[in-house]
XYZ file of C-alpha atoms in Angstrom:
651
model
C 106.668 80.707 119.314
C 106.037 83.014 122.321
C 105.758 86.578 121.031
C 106.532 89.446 123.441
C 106.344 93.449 123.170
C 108.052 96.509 124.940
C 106.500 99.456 124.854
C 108.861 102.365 125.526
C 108.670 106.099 125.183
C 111.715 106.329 122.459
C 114.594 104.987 121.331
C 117.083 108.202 121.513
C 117.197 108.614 125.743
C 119.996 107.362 127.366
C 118.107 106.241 130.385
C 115.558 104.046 128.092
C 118.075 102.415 126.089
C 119.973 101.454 128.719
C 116.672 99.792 130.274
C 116.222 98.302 126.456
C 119.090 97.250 126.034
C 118.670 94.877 129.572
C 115.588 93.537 127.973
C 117.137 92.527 124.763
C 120.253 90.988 126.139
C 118.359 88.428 128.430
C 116.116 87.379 125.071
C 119.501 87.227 122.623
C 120.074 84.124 121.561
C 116.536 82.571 122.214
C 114.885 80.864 119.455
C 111.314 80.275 120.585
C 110.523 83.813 121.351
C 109.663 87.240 118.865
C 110.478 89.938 121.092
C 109.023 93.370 119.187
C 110.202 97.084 120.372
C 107.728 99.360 119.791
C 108.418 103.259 120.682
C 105.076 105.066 121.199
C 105.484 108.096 122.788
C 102.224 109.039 124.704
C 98.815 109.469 123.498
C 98.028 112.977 121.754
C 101.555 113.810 122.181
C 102.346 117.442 121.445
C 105.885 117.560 122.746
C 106.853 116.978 119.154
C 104.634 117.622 116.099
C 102.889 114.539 114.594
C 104.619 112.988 118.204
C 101.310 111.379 118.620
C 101.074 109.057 115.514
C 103.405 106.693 117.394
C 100.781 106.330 119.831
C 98.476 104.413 117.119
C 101.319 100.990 117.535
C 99.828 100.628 120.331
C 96.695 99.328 118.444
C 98.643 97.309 116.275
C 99.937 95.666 119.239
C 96.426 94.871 120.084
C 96.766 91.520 117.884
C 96.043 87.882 119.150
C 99.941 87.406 118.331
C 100.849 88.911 121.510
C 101.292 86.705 124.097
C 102.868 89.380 126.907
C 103.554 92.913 127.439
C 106.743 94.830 129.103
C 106.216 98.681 129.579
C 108.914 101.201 130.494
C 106.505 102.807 132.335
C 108.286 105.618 134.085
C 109.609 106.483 130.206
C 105.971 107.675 130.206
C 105.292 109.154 133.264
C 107.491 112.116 132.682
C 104.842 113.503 129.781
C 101.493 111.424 130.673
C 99.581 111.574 134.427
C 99.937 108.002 135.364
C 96.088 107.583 136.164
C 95.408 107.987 132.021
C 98.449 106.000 131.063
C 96.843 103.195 132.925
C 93.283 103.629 131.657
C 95.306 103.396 127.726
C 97.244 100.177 128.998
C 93.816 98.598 130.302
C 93.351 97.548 126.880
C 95.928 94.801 127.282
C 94.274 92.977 129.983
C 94.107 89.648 129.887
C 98.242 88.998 129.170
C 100.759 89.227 131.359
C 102.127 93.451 131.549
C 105.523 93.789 133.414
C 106.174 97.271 134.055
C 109.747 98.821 134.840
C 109.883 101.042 138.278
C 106.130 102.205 138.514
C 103.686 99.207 138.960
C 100.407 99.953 137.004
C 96.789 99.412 138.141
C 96.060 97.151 135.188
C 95.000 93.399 135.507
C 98.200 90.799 135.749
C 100.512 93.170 136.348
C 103.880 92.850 138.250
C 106.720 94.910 138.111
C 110.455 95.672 138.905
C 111.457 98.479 141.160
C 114.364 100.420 142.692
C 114.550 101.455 146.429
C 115.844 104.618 146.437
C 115.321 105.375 150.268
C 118.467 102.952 150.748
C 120.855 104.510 148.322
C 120.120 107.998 150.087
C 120.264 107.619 153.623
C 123.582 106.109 152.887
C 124.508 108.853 150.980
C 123.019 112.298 152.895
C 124.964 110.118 155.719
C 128.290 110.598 153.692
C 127.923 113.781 153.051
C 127.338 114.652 156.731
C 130.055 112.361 158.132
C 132.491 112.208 155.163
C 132.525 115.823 153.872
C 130.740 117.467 157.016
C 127.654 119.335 155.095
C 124.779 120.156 157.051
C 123.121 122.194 154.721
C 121.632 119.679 151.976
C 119.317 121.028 149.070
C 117.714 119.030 146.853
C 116.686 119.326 143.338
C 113.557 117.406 143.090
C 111.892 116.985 139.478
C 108.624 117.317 140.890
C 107.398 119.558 137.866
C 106.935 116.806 135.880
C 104.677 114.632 138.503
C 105.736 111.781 138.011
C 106.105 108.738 140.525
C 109.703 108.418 139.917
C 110.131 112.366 140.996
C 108.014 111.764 144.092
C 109.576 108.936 145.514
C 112.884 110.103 144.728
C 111.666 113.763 147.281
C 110.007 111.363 149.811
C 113.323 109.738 150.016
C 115.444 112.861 150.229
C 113.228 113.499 153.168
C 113.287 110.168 154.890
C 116.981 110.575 154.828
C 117.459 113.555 156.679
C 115.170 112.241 159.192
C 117.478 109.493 159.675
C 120.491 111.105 159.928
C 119.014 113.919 162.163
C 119.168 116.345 159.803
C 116.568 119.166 159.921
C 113.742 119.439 156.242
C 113.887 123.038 154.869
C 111.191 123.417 152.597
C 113.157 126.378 150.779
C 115.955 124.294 150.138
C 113.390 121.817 147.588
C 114.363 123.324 144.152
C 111.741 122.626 141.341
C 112.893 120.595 138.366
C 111.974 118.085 135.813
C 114.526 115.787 134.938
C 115.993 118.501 132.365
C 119.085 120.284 132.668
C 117.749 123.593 130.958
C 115.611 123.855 134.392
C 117.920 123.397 136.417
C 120.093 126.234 134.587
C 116.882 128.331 134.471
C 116.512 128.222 138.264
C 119.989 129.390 139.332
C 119.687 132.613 136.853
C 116.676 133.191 138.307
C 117.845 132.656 141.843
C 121.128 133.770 142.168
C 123.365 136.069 141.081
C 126.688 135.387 143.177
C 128.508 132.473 144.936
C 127.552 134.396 148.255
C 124.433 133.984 147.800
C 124.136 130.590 147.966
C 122.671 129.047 151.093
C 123.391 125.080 151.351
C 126.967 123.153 150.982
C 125.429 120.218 149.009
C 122.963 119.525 146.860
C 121.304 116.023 145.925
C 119.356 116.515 142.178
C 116.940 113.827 141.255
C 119.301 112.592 138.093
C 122.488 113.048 136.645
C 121.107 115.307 134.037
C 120.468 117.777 136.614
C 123.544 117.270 138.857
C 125.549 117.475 135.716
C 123.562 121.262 134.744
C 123.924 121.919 138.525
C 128.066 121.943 138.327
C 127.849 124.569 135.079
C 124.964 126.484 136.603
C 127.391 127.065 140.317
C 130.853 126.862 138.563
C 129.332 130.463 136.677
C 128.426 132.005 139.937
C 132.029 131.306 140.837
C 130.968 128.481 143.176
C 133.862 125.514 143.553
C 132.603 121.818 143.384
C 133.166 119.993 145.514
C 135.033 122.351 148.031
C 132.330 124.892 148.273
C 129.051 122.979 147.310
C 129.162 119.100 146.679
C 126.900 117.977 143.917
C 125.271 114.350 143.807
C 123.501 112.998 140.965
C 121.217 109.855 140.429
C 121.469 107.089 137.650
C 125.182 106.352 137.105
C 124.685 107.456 133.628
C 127.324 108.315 130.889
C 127.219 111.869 131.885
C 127.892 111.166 135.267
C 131.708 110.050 133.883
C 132.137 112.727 131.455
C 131.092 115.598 133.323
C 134.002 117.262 134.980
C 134.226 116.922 137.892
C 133.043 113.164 137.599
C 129.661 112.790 139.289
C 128.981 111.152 142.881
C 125.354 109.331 141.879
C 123.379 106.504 142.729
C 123.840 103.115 140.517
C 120.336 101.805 140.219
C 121.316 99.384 137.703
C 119.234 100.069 134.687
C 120.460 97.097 132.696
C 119.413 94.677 135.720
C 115.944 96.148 135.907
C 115.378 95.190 132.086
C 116.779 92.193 131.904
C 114.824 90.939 135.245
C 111.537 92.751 133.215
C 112.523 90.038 130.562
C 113.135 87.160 132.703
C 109.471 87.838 134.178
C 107.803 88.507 130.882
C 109.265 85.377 129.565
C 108.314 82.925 132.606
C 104.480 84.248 132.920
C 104.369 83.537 129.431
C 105.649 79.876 129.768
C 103.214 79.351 132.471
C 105.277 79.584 135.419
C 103.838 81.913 138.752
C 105.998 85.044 138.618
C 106.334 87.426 142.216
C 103.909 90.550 141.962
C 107.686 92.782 142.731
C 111.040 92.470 142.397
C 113.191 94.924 144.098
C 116.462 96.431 142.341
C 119.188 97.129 144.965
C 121.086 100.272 144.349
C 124.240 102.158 145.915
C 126.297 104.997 146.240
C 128.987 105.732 143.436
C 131.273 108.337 145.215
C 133.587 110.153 142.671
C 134.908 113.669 142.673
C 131.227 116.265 143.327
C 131.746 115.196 146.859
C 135.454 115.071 147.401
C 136.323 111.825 147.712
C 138.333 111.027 144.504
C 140.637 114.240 143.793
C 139.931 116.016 140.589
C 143.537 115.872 139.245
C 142.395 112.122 138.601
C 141.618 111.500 134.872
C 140.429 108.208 135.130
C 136.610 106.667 136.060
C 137.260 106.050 139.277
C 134.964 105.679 142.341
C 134.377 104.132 145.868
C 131.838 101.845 146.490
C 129.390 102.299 149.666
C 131.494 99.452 151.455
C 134.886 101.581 151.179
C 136.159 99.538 148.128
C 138.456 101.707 145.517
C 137.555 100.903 142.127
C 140.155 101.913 139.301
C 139.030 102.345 136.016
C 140.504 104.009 132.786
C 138.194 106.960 131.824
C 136.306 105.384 128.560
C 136.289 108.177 125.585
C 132.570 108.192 124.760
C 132.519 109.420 121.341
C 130.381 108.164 118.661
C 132.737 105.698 117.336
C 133.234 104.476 121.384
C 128.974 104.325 121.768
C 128.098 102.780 118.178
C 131.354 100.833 116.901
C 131.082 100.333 113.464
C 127.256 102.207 113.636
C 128.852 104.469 111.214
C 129.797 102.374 108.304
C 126.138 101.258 108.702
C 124.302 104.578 109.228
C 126.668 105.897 105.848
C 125.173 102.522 104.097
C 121.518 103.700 104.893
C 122.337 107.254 103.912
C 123.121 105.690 100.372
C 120.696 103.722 100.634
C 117.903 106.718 101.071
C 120.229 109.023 98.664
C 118.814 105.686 95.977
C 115.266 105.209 96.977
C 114.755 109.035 97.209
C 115.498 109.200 93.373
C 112.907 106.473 92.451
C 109.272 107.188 91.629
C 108.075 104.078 90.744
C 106.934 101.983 93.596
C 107.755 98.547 91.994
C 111.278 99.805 91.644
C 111.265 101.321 95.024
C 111.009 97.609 96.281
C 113.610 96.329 94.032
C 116.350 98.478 95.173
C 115.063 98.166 98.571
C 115.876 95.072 98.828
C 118.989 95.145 97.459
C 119.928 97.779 99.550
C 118.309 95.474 102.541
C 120.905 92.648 101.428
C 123.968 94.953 102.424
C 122.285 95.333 105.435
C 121.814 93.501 108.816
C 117.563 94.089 107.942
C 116.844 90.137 107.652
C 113.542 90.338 108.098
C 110.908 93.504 106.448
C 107.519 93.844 106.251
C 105.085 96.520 105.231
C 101.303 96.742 106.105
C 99.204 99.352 105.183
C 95.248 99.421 106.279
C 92.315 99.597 103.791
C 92.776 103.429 103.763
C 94.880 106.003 104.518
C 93.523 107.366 107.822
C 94.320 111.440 108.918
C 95.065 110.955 112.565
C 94.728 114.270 114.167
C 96.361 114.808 117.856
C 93.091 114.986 119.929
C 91.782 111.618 117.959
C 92.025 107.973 118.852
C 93.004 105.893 116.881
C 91.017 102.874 116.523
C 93.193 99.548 114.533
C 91.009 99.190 111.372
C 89.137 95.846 110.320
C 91.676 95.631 107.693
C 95.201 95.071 106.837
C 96.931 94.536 103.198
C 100.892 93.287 103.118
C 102.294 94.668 100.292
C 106.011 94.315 100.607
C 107.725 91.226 102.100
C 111.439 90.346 102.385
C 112.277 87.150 104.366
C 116.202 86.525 103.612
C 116.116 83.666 105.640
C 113.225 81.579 104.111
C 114.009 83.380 100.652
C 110.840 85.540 100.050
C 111.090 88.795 98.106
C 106.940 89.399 97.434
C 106.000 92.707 96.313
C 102.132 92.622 96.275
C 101.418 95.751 95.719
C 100.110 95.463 92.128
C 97.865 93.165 93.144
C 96.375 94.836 96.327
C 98.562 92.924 98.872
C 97.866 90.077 101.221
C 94.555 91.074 103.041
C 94.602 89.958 106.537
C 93.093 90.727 110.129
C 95.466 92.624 111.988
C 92.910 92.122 115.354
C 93.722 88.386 114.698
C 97.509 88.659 113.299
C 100.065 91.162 112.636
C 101.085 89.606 109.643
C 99.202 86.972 107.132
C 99.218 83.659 108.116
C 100.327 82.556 104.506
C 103.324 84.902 105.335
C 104.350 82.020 108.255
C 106.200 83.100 111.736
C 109.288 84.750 112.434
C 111.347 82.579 113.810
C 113.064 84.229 116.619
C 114.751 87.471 117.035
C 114.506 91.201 118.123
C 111.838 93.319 116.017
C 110.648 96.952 115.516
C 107.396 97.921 115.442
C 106.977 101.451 113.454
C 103.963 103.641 112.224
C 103.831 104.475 108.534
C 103.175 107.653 108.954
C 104.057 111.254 107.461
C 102.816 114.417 109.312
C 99.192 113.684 109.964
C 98.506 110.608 108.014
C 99.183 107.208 108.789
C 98.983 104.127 106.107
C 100.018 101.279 108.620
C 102.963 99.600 109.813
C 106.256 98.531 109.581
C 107.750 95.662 110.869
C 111.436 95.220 110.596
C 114.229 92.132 112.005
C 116.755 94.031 113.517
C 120.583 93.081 114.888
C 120.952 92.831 118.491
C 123.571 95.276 118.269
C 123.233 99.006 116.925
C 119.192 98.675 116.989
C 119.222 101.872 118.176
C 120.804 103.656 114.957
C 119.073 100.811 112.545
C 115.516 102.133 114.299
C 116.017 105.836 113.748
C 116.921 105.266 109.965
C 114.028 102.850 109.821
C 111.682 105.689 110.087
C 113.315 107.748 107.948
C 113.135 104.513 105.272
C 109.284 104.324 105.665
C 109.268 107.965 105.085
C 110.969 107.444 101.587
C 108.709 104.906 100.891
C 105.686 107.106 101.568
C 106.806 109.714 99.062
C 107.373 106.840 96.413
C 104.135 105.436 97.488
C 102.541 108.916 97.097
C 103.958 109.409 93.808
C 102.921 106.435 92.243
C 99.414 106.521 93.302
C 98.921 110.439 91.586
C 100.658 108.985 88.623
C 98.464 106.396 88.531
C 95.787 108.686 88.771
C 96.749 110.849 85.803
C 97.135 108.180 83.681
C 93.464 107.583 84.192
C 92.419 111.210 83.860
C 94.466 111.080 80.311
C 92.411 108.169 79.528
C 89.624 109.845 80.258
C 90.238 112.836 78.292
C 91.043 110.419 75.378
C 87.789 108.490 75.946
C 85.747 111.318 76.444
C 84.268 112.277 72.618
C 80.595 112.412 73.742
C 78.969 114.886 71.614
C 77.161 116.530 74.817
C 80.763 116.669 76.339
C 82.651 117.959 73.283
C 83.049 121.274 71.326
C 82.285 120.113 67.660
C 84.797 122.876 66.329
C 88.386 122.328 68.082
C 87.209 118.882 69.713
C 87.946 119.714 73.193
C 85.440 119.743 75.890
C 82.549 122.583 76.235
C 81.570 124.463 78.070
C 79.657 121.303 80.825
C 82.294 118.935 79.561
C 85.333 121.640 81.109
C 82.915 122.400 84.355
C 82.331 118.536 85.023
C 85.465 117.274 84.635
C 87.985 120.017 85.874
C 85.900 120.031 89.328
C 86.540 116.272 89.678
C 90.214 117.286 89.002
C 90.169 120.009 91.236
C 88.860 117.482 94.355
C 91.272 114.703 93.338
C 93.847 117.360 93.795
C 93.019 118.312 96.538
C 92.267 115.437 98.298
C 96.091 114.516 97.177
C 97.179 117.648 98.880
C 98.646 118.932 95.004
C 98.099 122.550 94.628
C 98.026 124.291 91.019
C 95.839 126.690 88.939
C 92.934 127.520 86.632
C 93.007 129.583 83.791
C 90.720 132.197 81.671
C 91.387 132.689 78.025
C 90.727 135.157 75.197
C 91.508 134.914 71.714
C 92.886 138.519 70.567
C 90.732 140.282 68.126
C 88.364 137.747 66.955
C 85.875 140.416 65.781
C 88.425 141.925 63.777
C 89.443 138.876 61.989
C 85.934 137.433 61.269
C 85.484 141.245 60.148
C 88.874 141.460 57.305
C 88.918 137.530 56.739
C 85.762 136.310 57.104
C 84.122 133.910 59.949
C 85.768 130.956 58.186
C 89.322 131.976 59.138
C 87.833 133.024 62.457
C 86.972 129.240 62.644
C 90.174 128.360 62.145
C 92.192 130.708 64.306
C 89.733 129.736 67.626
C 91.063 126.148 66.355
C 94.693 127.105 66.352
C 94.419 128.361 70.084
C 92.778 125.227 71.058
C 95.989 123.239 69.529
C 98.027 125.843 71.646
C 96.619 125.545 74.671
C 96.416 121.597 74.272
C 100.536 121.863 73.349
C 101.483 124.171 76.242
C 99.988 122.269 79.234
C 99.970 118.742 79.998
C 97.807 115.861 78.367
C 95.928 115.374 82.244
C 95.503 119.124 82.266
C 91.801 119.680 81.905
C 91.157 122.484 78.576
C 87.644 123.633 77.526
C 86.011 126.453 75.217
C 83.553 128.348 77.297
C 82.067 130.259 74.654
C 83.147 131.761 71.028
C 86.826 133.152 71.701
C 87.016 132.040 75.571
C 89.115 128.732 77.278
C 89.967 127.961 80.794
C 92.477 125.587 81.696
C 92.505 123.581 85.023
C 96.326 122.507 85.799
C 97.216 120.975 89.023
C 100.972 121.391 90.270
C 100.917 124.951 87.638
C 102.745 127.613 90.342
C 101.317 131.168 89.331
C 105.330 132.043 89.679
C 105.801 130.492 86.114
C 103.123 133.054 84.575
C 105.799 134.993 82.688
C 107.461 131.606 81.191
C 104.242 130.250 80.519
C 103.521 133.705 78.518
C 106.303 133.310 76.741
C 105.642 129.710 75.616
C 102.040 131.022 74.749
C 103.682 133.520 72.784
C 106.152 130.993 70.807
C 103.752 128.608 70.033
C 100.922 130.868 68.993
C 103.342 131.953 66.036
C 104.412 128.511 65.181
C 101.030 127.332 64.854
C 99.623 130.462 63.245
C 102.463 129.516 60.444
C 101.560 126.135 60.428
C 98.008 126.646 59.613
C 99.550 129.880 57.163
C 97.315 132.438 58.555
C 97.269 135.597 57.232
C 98.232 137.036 60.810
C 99.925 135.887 64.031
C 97.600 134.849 66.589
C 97.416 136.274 69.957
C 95.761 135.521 73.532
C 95.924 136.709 76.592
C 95.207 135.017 80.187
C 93.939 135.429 83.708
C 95.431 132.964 86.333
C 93.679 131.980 89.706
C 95.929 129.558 91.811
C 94.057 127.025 93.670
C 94.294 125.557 97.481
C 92.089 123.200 100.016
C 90.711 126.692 101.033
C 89.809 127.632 97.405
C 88.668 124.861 95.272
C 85.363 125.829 93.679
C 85.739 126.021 89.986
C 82.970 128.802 89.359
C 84.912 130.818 91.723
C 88.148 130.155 90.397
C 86.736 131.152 86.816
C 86.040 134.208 88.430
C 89.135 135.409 90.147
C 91.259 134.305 86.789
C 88.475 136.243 84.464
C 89.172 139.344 86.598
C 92.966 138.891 85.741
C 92.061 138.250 82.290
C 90.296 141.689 82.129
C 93.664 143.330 83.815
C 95.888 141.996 81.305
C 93.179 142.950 78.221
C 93.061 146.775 79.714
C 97.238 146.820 79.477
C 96.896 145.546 76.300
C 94.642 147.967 74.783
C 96.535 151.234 76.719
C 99.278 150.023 74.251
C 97.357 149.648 71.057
């Protein structure tokens, strides 16, 4: 089985699917070959926060199981200097790397390009012999530095050299592939159709060209009869913008699948070329004039003369996903169920039977030996360690939830998965962090269709999210269960008041600052609270010190009533408790008063004292910046003291 990987920027840009989606076609249908899609963004990404934690598949795809690598590389070189992108792609030397329209200085590399010089000398000379224009500007997106943009300008140059056409230097407009800067730069640089100094202008996609008809049709500017607008990419928006786009087909699809074809033969052995050049040409359509805008239908001329008549398609979402949205309102049910479930052992039973509605054949979850904090400036380095917890395999029948157990422990530098698990089989995967803001627990592996992958990848991450929160959950369940067991099994002498049989004084200090750093090392936020028995020198003084006894017992079966059994309660001293209650928001004081209130006078009843008993309490909240118990006696002993002053004002 020959297992290949594409690494690619994301999923959700138009451009990069359409590149994907000639990668996947050419392996559909094979049986002997894995292929895995792997969206990674760029190291310490920032564009987007937690961007970066895509970055760390990269490490997963590290693994012996790799055989060969295809990179979208100019997906990357719009947000990463090429030189760096390189040095990160180094560490996949050794196996076969095809890269898509930027070759890479990396060991066995080859790669598929477009000429672009072509495709523009043919078409600054149809805009100079066709539509007459003289005056040709050209929005480069140079801002972004990437090789694309800078081939794309030398070309624009070499083209008015051939067709004797003077280089203005003024008439080089800065962009970066965006539309908002190409907006940006007419507000800024012109206020009025007069204004405008060139009858043409050639933008470095369709993006652009597509912002650059809004941004002149505003100043009052007609395209194409005053200014004719060219775009580059034969994209979708090239069609829908009105008036349809002249652009350059440099056929995206092609470029992929010829990736593929590459990928596949170095793998099988066979001597691939170090190149392969994509022809592209000239799509003229109505920006320059030569198919009238009264036309409502997709068609174009070809750089040979050739009229092509299309119907215009309607590119809605039902036109660009089919039937994506039956299966995107499936998932959404599907999330509305696991999103409900705390328990990670049901969390994998509805999974998969949520899975079974679904075209996910294949899923598999891997989380490391830890959960790791990945910050943006870090580098994430694949741990030693790898446990599958969650396997579904509907085609060899496996549903293996290992998670009570531990999970499968495996080698992720030797395999992605355990070798117990067996192979795949064939077919088109994802490859997906588990990862939620700044922490990552592992990966995902998923069996996707051929079709839709897109939509099914997008709601993948937003499954591994739900899982994380179920995860989460379980694990801080699991971990007050054991601090209720170890209240229960705590009845040491040294540890326990004798009188109400909660802890003392060092019992409460010991054990609520271990509560206080498993809180916050779950990131749970809550409270500690100071005590006072009302009046206990008044009592002992009309009753006597035995009834005093028994009302500092009362408030201990208060307190122990009105928080939870993992909440951490101690007597300080005589007539003084603190309480140390994680997930306790200082916004519930006043219910919590109340509740203090009602059960003080049941149990008073209860133990038929000869009064009602009353407390009163100081509250400190606590946070990763305040966490220190002694100080957190403080602050809530200080409220205490506030609450005791009001008290006696009213007496």
């Amino acid at each position: 089985m020959k297992n290949i990987a594409v690494l690619i920027y994301d999923m959700t840009i138009e451009y990069q699917i359409t590149v994907t989606n000639g990668i996947v076609s050419y392996f559909e249908g094979m049986k002997d070959v894995n292929l895995f899609i792997a969206p990674v963004s760029v190291p310490h990404a920032i564009t987007a926060e937690f961007d970066y934690q895509y970055w760390t598949s990269t490490e997963v795809l590290r693994s012996k199981t790799f055989d060969a690598f295809i990179v979208v590389a100019n997906s990357f070189t719009s947000y990463y200097p090429l030189e760096k992108l390189e040095e990160e792609f180094k560490k996949f030397s050794g196996k076969p790397i095809i890269s898509i329209a930027v070759p890479l200085s990396v060991p066995n590399n080859s790669y598929t390009y477009n000429d672009s010089k072509k495709a523009y000398v043919q078409i600054v000379d149809h805009l100079k012999n066709k539509h007459n224009r003289r005056k040709i500007a050209f929005f480069s997106a140079e801002l972004n530095r990437s090789p694309e943009a800078t081939d794309r300008l030398k070309a624009y140059k070499h083209a008015l050299k051939v067709n004797g056409l003077q280089f203005n230097e003024d008439l080089v407009f800065p962009g970066d592939f965006t539309p908002a800067t190409t907006y940006r730069f007419f507000e800024d640089q012109y206020s009025s159709k007069e204004e405008i100094d060139f009858d043409a202008v050639v933008c470095a996609n369709d993006y652009m060209a597509a912002a650059a008809v809004g941004a002149l049709s505003m100043l009052g500017a007609r395209v194409p009869e005053d200014v004719c607008v060219v775009g580059y990419d034969d994209s979708d928006v090239a069609v829908t913008c009105s008036p349809t786009l002249t652009t350059v087909n440099q056929q995206l699809e092609l470029s992929g699948k010829k990736a593929a074809e590459m990928a596949y033969k170095a793998v099988c052995g066979a001597k691939i070329p170090h190149r392969h050049c994509i022809s592209s040409s000239p799509v003229y359509r109505q920006s320059c004039g030569c198919v009238p805008v009264a036309n409502h239908s997709d068609s174009y001329y070809d750089q040979a003369g050739a009229y092509v008549d299309k119907p215009k398609t309607s590119y809605n979402v039902l036109n660009i996903f089919g039937n994506a949205l039956n299966d995107m309102a499936s998932i959404y049910h599907m999330l509305n169920m696991t999103e409900s479930i705390s328990d990670i052992n049901d969390y994998f039973s509805s999974f998969i039977k949520n899975l079974k509605l679904q075209y996910f054949r294949i899923c598999a979850i891997c989380l490391y030996d830890k959960v790791y904090k990945v910050a943006p400036e870090d580098d994430f380095v694949l741990p030693k360690e790898a446990r599958l917890i969650f396997y579904y395999n509907e085609y060899k029948n496996i549903e293996r939830n290992c998670y009570n157990e531990g999970g499968m422990k495996f080698s992720p530098y030797e395999s992605i998965m355990p070798p117990e698990a067996g192979d795949f089989d064939g077919g088109l995967f994802y490859v997906l962090p588990v990862s939620l803001r700044d922490m990552n627990y592992g990966y995902v592996l998923c069996r996707l269709p051929f079709y839709h992958y897109t939509v099914y990848a997008i709601f993948l991450k937003l499954l591994t999210n739900s899982f994380i929160h179920c995860y989460e959950y379980s694990k801080k369940t699991n971990q007050n269960e054991k601090l209720e067991e170890l209240n229960q099994e705590l009845s040491v002498q040294s540890r326990t008041d004798e009188l109400t049989k909660i802890f003392n004084r060092r019992g409460f200090m010991e054990y609520a600052q271990r509560l206080l750093d498993l809180s916050i090392v779950t990131g749970a936020k809550g409270s500690v609270f100071f005590f006072d028995l009302d009046g206990l020198k008044r009592i002992n003084d009309t009753w006597g010190h035995k009834t005093g006894d028994i009302a500092i017992q009362t408030c201990a079966d208060v307190l122990k009533e009105a928080f939870h059994k993992s909440d951490i309660i101690g007597r300080l001293s005589g007539d003084e408790f603190a309480v140390t209650a994680p997930g306790f928001e200082k916004v519930n004081e006043d219910l919590l008063r109340l509740r203090i209130q009602s059960l003080c006078a049941k149990h008073s009843k209860r133990r038929k004292l000869p009064f009602t008993l009353s407390v009163s309490f100081g509250i400190a909240e606590f946070s990763s910046q305040f966490s220190e118990l002694t100080e957190l006696l403080i602050q809530a002993d200080k409220e205490l003291y506030k609450e005791k002053k009001i008290k006696h004002s009213q007496s």
